[in-house]
Amino acid sequence: MPASWMMVLASLLFATMGVCVKLASAHYATGEIVFYRGLTGALMMAAFARVNRGTLRTAVPAMHFWRSVSGVTALCLWFYALGNLPLATAMTLNYMSSVWMALFLLGGAVMLGGARIDGRLIGAVLLGFAGVALILRPTIEQDQLWHGLIGLLSGMVSATAYLQVTALGRAGEPEYRIVFYFSAGGVVAGLLTTLWTGISPHRSLAGVGLLLAVGVLATVAQMLMTRAYATGRTLVNASLQYLGIAFSFLYGVLLFDDRVTAMALAGMALIVGAGIAATQLRSRAAPDDARQSTLES
């Protein structure tokens, strides 16, 4: 399958996973969904490693630990937002990660005394936050500001997790091992949250099916996206990745009767444009970093 089609399919699977998370949120706490998602992913990656004669043993456990901490934190925040916001809104705020990475790049240049800061990158960041302002305005009117801020925070933490994926890639860690330890971190974090929330009983096969679907869809989408970035062009893949927002918008309207305002749609468009521009500028400055840090692992 060509890289572009793998990216389109991965975006559709991630959007479908968002639907399953939103539906499962009516029966299970966020931490429980993260637990089952992590358990499914860890088992699938362990089987993948065994079939392909790989190993889960790592020489950099500390790097995996910190990547799991940031990645699982972002996942918990995102799943919480998915359960409480219109589907497309929650997806878009999480996709702000590319803009956050551009902001981190600018901050690093300033701290290191960079002689030249790309004004286009500054413009992309400002464009992205203008989109955020437009998206959060309707959530304020619907008393959902808290959930909107949680969704925005999930994108920021995701950006730090992706930068740690870059470091793991440089250390020679294969994608399946990164995904495995991230999933294992989700299992641990999910179990810890049940100390406060308790464990919800499985009242129906539909609920169990939703939990299983979240894990399978997320893991397959991760591997497709990883393969697409490994074989395709970074900017093309990053652009196609934003189809996830369009798929989520359609799902929200058809399944949840979400009413997305013209202001919110304008904000989504600005964030998509800012994300694509930021990815393009980063890929020119550091092609390997742009490729690695965009992997949804």
PDB file of N, CA, C and O in Angstrom, residues 88 134-135 138 249 260-270:
ATOM      1  N   ALA A  88     -14.950  16.542  16.854  1.00  0.00           N
ATOM      2  CA  ALA A  88     -14.006  17.274  16.006  1.00  0.00           C
ATOM      3  C   ALA A  88     -13.210  18.301  16.807  1.00  0.00           C
ATOM      4  O   ALA A  88     -12.031  18.534  16.536  1.00  0.00           O
ATOM      5  N   LEU A 134     -10.552  30.822  18.382  1.00  0.00           N
ATOM      6  CA  LEU A 134     -11.849  30.681  17.718  1.00  0.00           C
ATOM      7  C   LEU A 134     -12.570  29.406  18.160  1.00  0.00           C
ATOM      8  O   LEU A 134     -13.796  29.395  18.305  1.00  0.00           O
ATOM      9  N   ILE A 135     -11.813  28.335  18.385  1.00  0.00           N
ATOM     10  CA  ILE A 135     -12.437  27.072  18.802  1.00  0.00           C
ATOM     11  C   ILE A 135     -12.928  27.142  20.245  1.00  0.00           C
ATOM     12  O   ILE A 135     -14.005  26.641  20.579  1.00  0.00           O
ATOM     13  N   PRO A 138     -16.685  29.058  21.295  1.00  0.00           N
ATOM     14  CA  PRO A 138     -17.959  28.349  21.479  1.00  0.00           C
ATOM     15  C   PRO A 138     -18.004  27.490  22.732  1.00  0.00           C
ATOM     16  O   PRO A 138     -19.063  27.329  23.339  1.00  0.00           O
ATOM     17  N   PHE A 249     -15.241  15.264  12.222  1.00  0.00           N
ATOM     18  CA  PHE A 249     -16.356  16.184  12.031  1.00  0.00           C
ATOM     19  C   PHE A 249     -17.571  15.438  11.482  1.00  0.00           C
ATOM     20  O   PHE A 249     -18.699  15.605  11.962  1.00  0.00           O
ATOM     21  N   VAL A 260     -21.272  22.122  15.152  1.00  0.00           N
ATOM     22  CA  VAL A 260     -20.008  22.868  15.097  1.00  0.00           C
ATOM     23  C   VAL A 260     -20.283  24.197  14.409  1.00  0.00           C
ATOM     24  O   VAL A 260     -20.760  24.235  13.277  1.00  0.00           O
ATOM     25  N   THR A 261     -19.991  25.292  15.093  1.00  0.00           N
ATOM     26  CA  THR A 261     -20.291  26.624  14.566  1.00  0.00           C
ATOM     27  C   THR A 261     -19.305  27.032  13.484  1.00  0.00           C
ATOM     28  O   THR A 261     -18.234  26.437  13.324  1.00  0.00           O
ATOM     29  N   ALA A 262     -19.685  28.078  12.742  1.00  0.00           N
ATOM     30  CA  ALA A 262     -18.796  28.612  11.705  1.00  0.00           C
ATOM     31  C   ALA A 262     -17.483  29.092  12.320  1.00  0.00           C
ATOM     32  O   ALA A 262     -16.412  28.952  11.722  1.00  0.00           O
ATOM     33  N   MET A 263     -17.557  29.645  13.538  1.00  0.00           N
ATOM     34  CA  MET A 263     -16.345  30.115  14.218  1.00  0.00           C
ATOM     35  C   MET A 263     -15.406  28.939  14.524  1.00  0.00           C
ATOM     36  O   MET A 263     -14.188  29.024  14.322  1.00  0.00           O
ATOM     37  N   ALA A 264     -15.989  27.835  14.981  1.00  0.00           N
ATOM     38  CA  ALA A 264     -15.171  26.663  15.289  1.00  0.00           C
ATOM     39  C   ALA A 264     -14.555  26.079  14.016  1.00  0.00           C
ATOM     40  O   ALA A 264     -13.397  25.658  14.010  1.00  0.00           O
ATOM     41  N   LEU A 265     -15.313  26.059  12.930  1.00  0.00           N
ATOM     42  CA  LEU A 265     -14.782  25.554  11.662  1.00  0.00           C
ATOM     43  C   LEU A 265     -13.626  26.416  11.170  1.00  0.00           C
ATOM     44  O   LEU A 265     -12.625  25.905  10.658  1.00  0.00           O
ATOM     45  N   ALA A 266     -13.759  27.736  11.331  1.00  0.00           N
ATOM     46  CA  ALA A 266     -12.677  28.635  10.952  1.00  0.00           C
ATOM     47  C   ALA A 266     -11.439  28.362  11.805  1.00  0.00           C
ATOM     48  O   ALA A 266     -10.301  28.375  11.304  1.00  0.00           O
ATOM     49  N   GLY A 267     -11.642  28.114  13.091  1.00  0.00           N
ATOM     50  CA  GLY A 267     -10.523  27.801  13.969  1.00  0.00           C
ATOM     51  C   GLY A 267      -9.826  26.509  13.568  1.00  0.00           C
ATOM     52  O   GLY A 267      -8.595  26.416  13.578  1.00  0.00           O
ATOM     53  N   MET A 268     -10.623  25.491  13.202  1.00  0.00           N
ATOM     54  CA  MET A 268     -10.038  24.224  12.735  1.00  0.00           C
ATOM     55  C   MET A 268      -9.185  24.445  11.499  1.00  0.00           C
ATOM     56  O   MET A 268      -8.082  23.895  11.378  1.00  0.00           O
ATOM     57  N   ALA A 269      -9.697  25.245  10.564  1.00  0.00           N
ATOM     58  CA  ALA A 269      -8.950  25.517   9.337  1.00  0.00           C
ATOM     59  C   ALA A 269      -7.629  26.215   9.643  1.00  0.00           C
ATOM     60  O   ALA A 269      -6.593  25.898   9.039  1.00  0.00           O
ATOM     61  N   LEU A 270      -7.643  27.165  10.572  1.00  0.00           N
ATOM     62  CA  LEU A 270      -6.415  27.868  10.930  1.00  0.00           C
ATOM     63  C   LEU A 270      -5.398  26.922  11.566  1.00  0.00           C
ATOM     64  O   LEU A 270      -4.193  26.992  11.269  1.00  0.00           O
TER      65      LEU A 270
END
